[in-house]
């Protein structure tokens, strides 16, 4: 009787009661080829695709790169709905910026709409920037959707490890950020809870609360205290499991496997073709 | 064996010591309960055994390892499950959380996968490897926390009020998973609790009050004495009182057993 | 006319001066219902009426909710924040545009009601108090609003047994001052109310109140409510194949279980 459904909300943070929180770009577990790639391969791949996108000529190079994007997307088809949900609002933003750029960039006028004069150069620039940013957002989204935050973190550590040599604690910084990110949903829920609780005892906490020192304290102090407590407990829990005590391994570490080699080869091909068609054709 | 000998400890910010001259002993294969009211020092004791804190005076030796000298080894030998599952889980996905400890000590991937599999089986969460931790019930989260400690394959397990935050129905399943682990591996368990019925599971009970050892002995010697029970602020569940009443009326029941066990004992005889 | 009313599947009402409880298993949606009743979230279905009117008609923002209804959230002590107990309790009333004298008076009265000495705790930090005392301060904070309706969401959750009993004794003097809606998962606490609603599967239904509540214990058990141990025992025995005793009084139920055991032994 008192099973799954009822257990869900028996929880001091009130999950389920306040509705599920948005999960922006958060990791979705799965077994697609994209999931199975080494995090480092995906990190480097993402950087290369970003560089490719910036270098690609419109339309020739872009066609090549979007073909690659399609190929990557097809290897993790089940993620596409989640990806679409995150991209949709950004798409609107890209289009709006595109229109703005078209209008404010001086150049050969295309038409006269009321007092606005969209220009040919503006349109070209808008299309170029739009295609670039979409590809970049799409690629990085796929990275974060298929790679657990801690694996991204360890990939970054590996890539930026040289900073440790100049005594910058890059490992700790990256791990903290990654762990912080896993707690975003909990933090959002907690914030909602504090707002409701303070309203429940008569506070306003509308937009004007931002100007009211007391109201801000009512919001921030309970949140801060809860998170300090949590931070301390988390640190203990990690220390208990010997975090940071030596070299780490990974359950899914496959080193650079055959799949990684294949991915690298595909990426290299597309990059060469992109550069060829963009600069020499 | 865990040997805590004449240990004192004070937190830097406090004027009163959290523990003074406490000695306890835990053998492999037994369950020891540490009971006492809030602020009696029982959580501090757990952290000292785990090596997260170091004693100011006295020594703590786990299977021959002194927590001061061989801290890292002690931490591998002793697993600690905390109260609040929400603040022990650091990974988004179940299997990553369970793998976290073994990954930290640099085990090979195959070994990590084996341990994750076994730990999840031990807490009856097979098949949920890819689920999101934060969307699960508190009881399930606490089982993940337990699994992530079991995956370190400790010799001893400390549970610091492990059922304080979980729904009542999840309490016995969690504890029985711990007992199964003990039977299977011959490990030792330290159960920190203020609940009478949980303390009843132990072979030996230590009662702490204001950082001092107030009582020590078998459950009968500590838990069944009203004066001690009151002094230690033990939460006497109604089930326990009922069990006592029935026992007094001559029914063959063990006070402290969960209701289902009471019913079975009455029915079977 | 009811001072607060929920229409729809989870219909319930409370009259001025009345204490009603809503009894529901963990996870049955009590917190959600509490938030709806306090006009903090919009109802999933049905409507909430304050003095017969829906104050949150379309277009009204939730911030404009009627301040005559206050809610003590679960674990409300986690929401204390001010430098002194006085400021914390005064936090709500300060939003009512009262003058300082009136606020001072309300805060002192609220603190007295929850059994704290205003002179003693006035300037203390809420964080220097014990957990039980902090929850009292939180209760004082909603009482100082002098609400027409006070909603309590599991007010004794996570208190140790002694603190819980102390806290329950505070609630008696509140009777009559505000209408009270008390959401709880404990049959024993629910029985303290004038009327009792059982919340189950997203619906409410009124059940017998007071000591008669447990006469309905089969129903409560089905709703997943944790019952006094002897009822749980009777239910487990039935699960094993025993006959379900007809008694509803706890003591008599217990002696019946003992008798039937002895009877079986004798045979």
mmCIF file of C-alpha atoms in Angstrom, chain C residues 79-171:
data_model
loop_
_atom_site.group_PDB
_atom_site.id
_atom_site.type_symbol
_atom_site.label_atom_id
_atom_site.label_comp_id
_atom_site.label_asym_id
_atom_site.label_seq_id
_atom_site.Cartn_x
_atom_site.Cartn_y
_atom_site.Cartn_z
ATOM 1 C CA UNK C 79 13.308 28.858 8.313
ATOM 2 C CA UNK C 80 14.392 31.059 11.205
ATOM 3 C CA UNK C 81 16.855 33.681 10.114
ATOM 4 C CA UNK C 82 16.810 36.887 12.199
ATOM 5 C CA UNK C 83 19.419 38.102 14.655
ATOM 6 C CA UNK C 84 17.030 37.910 17.597
ATOM 7 C CA UNK C 85 14.007 35.844 18.487
ATOM 8 C CA UNK C 86 12.000 39.066 18.637
ATOM 9 C CA UNK C 87 12.852 40.054 15.067
ATOM 10 C CA UNK C 88 12.077 36.603 13.813
ATOM 11 C CA UNK C 89 8.639 36.458 15.380
ATOM 12 C CA UNK C 90 7.979 40.043 14.255
ATOM 13 C CA UNK C 91 8.875 39.200 10.652
ATOM 14 C CA UNK C 92 5.322 38.342 9.609
ATOM 15 C CA UNK C 93 3.477 41.066 11.552
ATOM 16 C CA UNK C 94 5.808 43.726 10.098
ATOM 17 C CA UNK C 95 4.179 43.015 6.752
ATOM 18 C CA UNK C 96 0.808 43.989 8.190
ATOM 19 C CA UNK C 97 1.665 47.701 8.509
ATOM 20 C CA UNK C 98 1.150 47.694 12.259
ATOM 21 C CA UNK C 99 2.826 50.214 14.547
ATOM 22 C CA UNK C 100 5.796 49.072 16.624
ATOM 23 C CA UNK C 101 3.836 48.979 19.910
ATOM 24 C CA UNK C 102 1.261 46.676 18.439
ATOM 25 C CA UNK C 103 3.979 44.458 16.984
ATOM 26 C CA UNK C 104 5.808 44.326 20.302
ATOM 27 C CA UNK C 105 2.606 43.381 22.056
ATOM 28 C CA UNK C 106 1.747 40.668 19.553
ATOM 29 C CA UNK C 107 5.224 39.172 19.637
ATOM 30 C CA UNK C 108 5.250 39.034 23.432
ATOM 31 C CA UNK C 109 1.859 37.440 23.532
ATOM 32 C CA UNK C 110 2.794 34.886 20.891
ATOM 33 C CA UNK C 111 5.975 33.972 22.760
ATOM 34 C CA UNK C 112 4.022 33.532 25.978
ATOM 35 C CA UNK C 113 1.498 31.346 24.202
ATOM 36 C CA UNK C 114 4.235 28.983 23.071
ATOM 37 C CA UNK C 115 5.623 28.828 26.588
ATOM 38 C CA UNK C 116 8.698 31.011 26.152
ATOM 39 C CA UNK C 117 9.454 33.915 28.474
ATOM 40 C CA UNK C 118 9.511 37.015 26.231
ATOM 41 C CA UNK C 119 11.881 38.899 28.554
ATOM 42 C CA UNK C 120 14.318 36.028 28.477
ATOM 43 C CA UNK C 121 14.387 35.119 24.797
ATOM 44 C CA UNK C 122 13.628 38.552 23.306
ATOM 45 C CA UNK C 123 17.230 39.403 22.389
ATOM 46 C CA UNK C 124 18.633 35.924 22.070
ATOM 47 C CA UNK C 125 19.681 34.472 18.755
ATOM 48 C CA UNK C 126 17.216 31.858 17.550
ATOM 49 C CA UNK C 127 20.192 29.691 16.631
ATOM 50 C CA UNK C 128 21.273 29.488 20.267
ATOM 51 C CA UNK C 129 18.050 27.672 21.200
ATOM 52 C CA UNK C 130 17.377 23.946 21.219
ATOM 53 C CA UNK C 131 15.508 22.307 18.358
ATOM 54 C CA UNK C 132 12.240 22.118 20.285
ATOM 55 C CA UNK C 133 12.516 25.775 21.341
ATOM 56 C CA UNK C 134 13.228 26.837 17.780
ATOM 57 C CA UNK C 135 10.063 25.129 16.616
ATOM 58 C CA UNK C 136 8.170 27.045 19.301
ATOM 59 C CA UNK C 137 9.643 30.296 18.019
ATOM 60 C CA UNK C 138 8.498 29.339 14.525
ATOM 61 C CA UNK C 139 4.996 28.687 15.865
ATOM 62 C CA UNK C 140 5.058 32.060 17.635
ATOM 63 C CA UNK C 141 5.912 33.611 14.273
ATOM 64 C CA UNK C 142 2.658 32.442 12.710
ATOM 65 C CA UNK C 143 0.611 33.101 15.851
ATOM 66 C CA UNK C 144 1.768 36.723 15.928
ATOM 67 C CA UNK C 145 -0.077 37.181 12.646
ATOM 68 C CA UNK C 146 -3.249 36.571 14.680
ATOM 69 C CA UNK C 147 -4.657 34.551 11.807
ATOM 70 C CA UNK C 148 -8.285 33.601 11.309
ATOM 71 C CA UNK C 149 -7.110 30.213 10.120
ATOM 72 C CA UNK C 150 -3.983 28.463 11.275
ATOM 73 C CA UNK C 151 -2.781 25.511 9.239
ATOM 74 C CA UNK C 152 -0.281 23.138 10.810
ATOM 75 C CA UNK C 153 1.611 20.731 8.561
ATOM 76 C CA UNK C 154 2.865 17.845 10.704
ATOM 77 C CA UNK C 155 3.797 20.187 13.545
ATOM 78 C CA UNK C 156 5.383 17.437 15.649
ATOM 79 C CA UNK C 157 7.366 15.722 12.903
ATOM 80 C CA UNK C 158 10.962 14.890 13.819
ATOM 81 C CA UNK C 159 10.639 15.870 17.458
ATOM 82 C CA UNK C 160 11.773 13.402 20.086
ATOM 83 C CA UNK C 161 8.977 11.900 22.199
ATOM 84 C CA UNK C 162 9.324 14.264 25.145
ATOM 85 C CA UNK C 163 9.557 17.415 23.047
ATOM 86 C CA UNK C 164 6.593 16.168 21.027
ATOM 87 C CA UNK C 165 4.400 15.882 24.090
ATOM 88 C CA UNK C 166 5.458 19.322 25.285
ATOM 89 C CA UNK C 167 4.629 20.734 21.897
ATOM 90 C CA UNK C 168 1.218 19.046 21.804
ATOM 91 C CA UNK C 169 0.333 20.617 25.145
ATOM 92 C CA UNK C 170 0.882 24.053 23.551
ATOM 93 C CA UNK C 171 -1.802 23.459 21.005
#
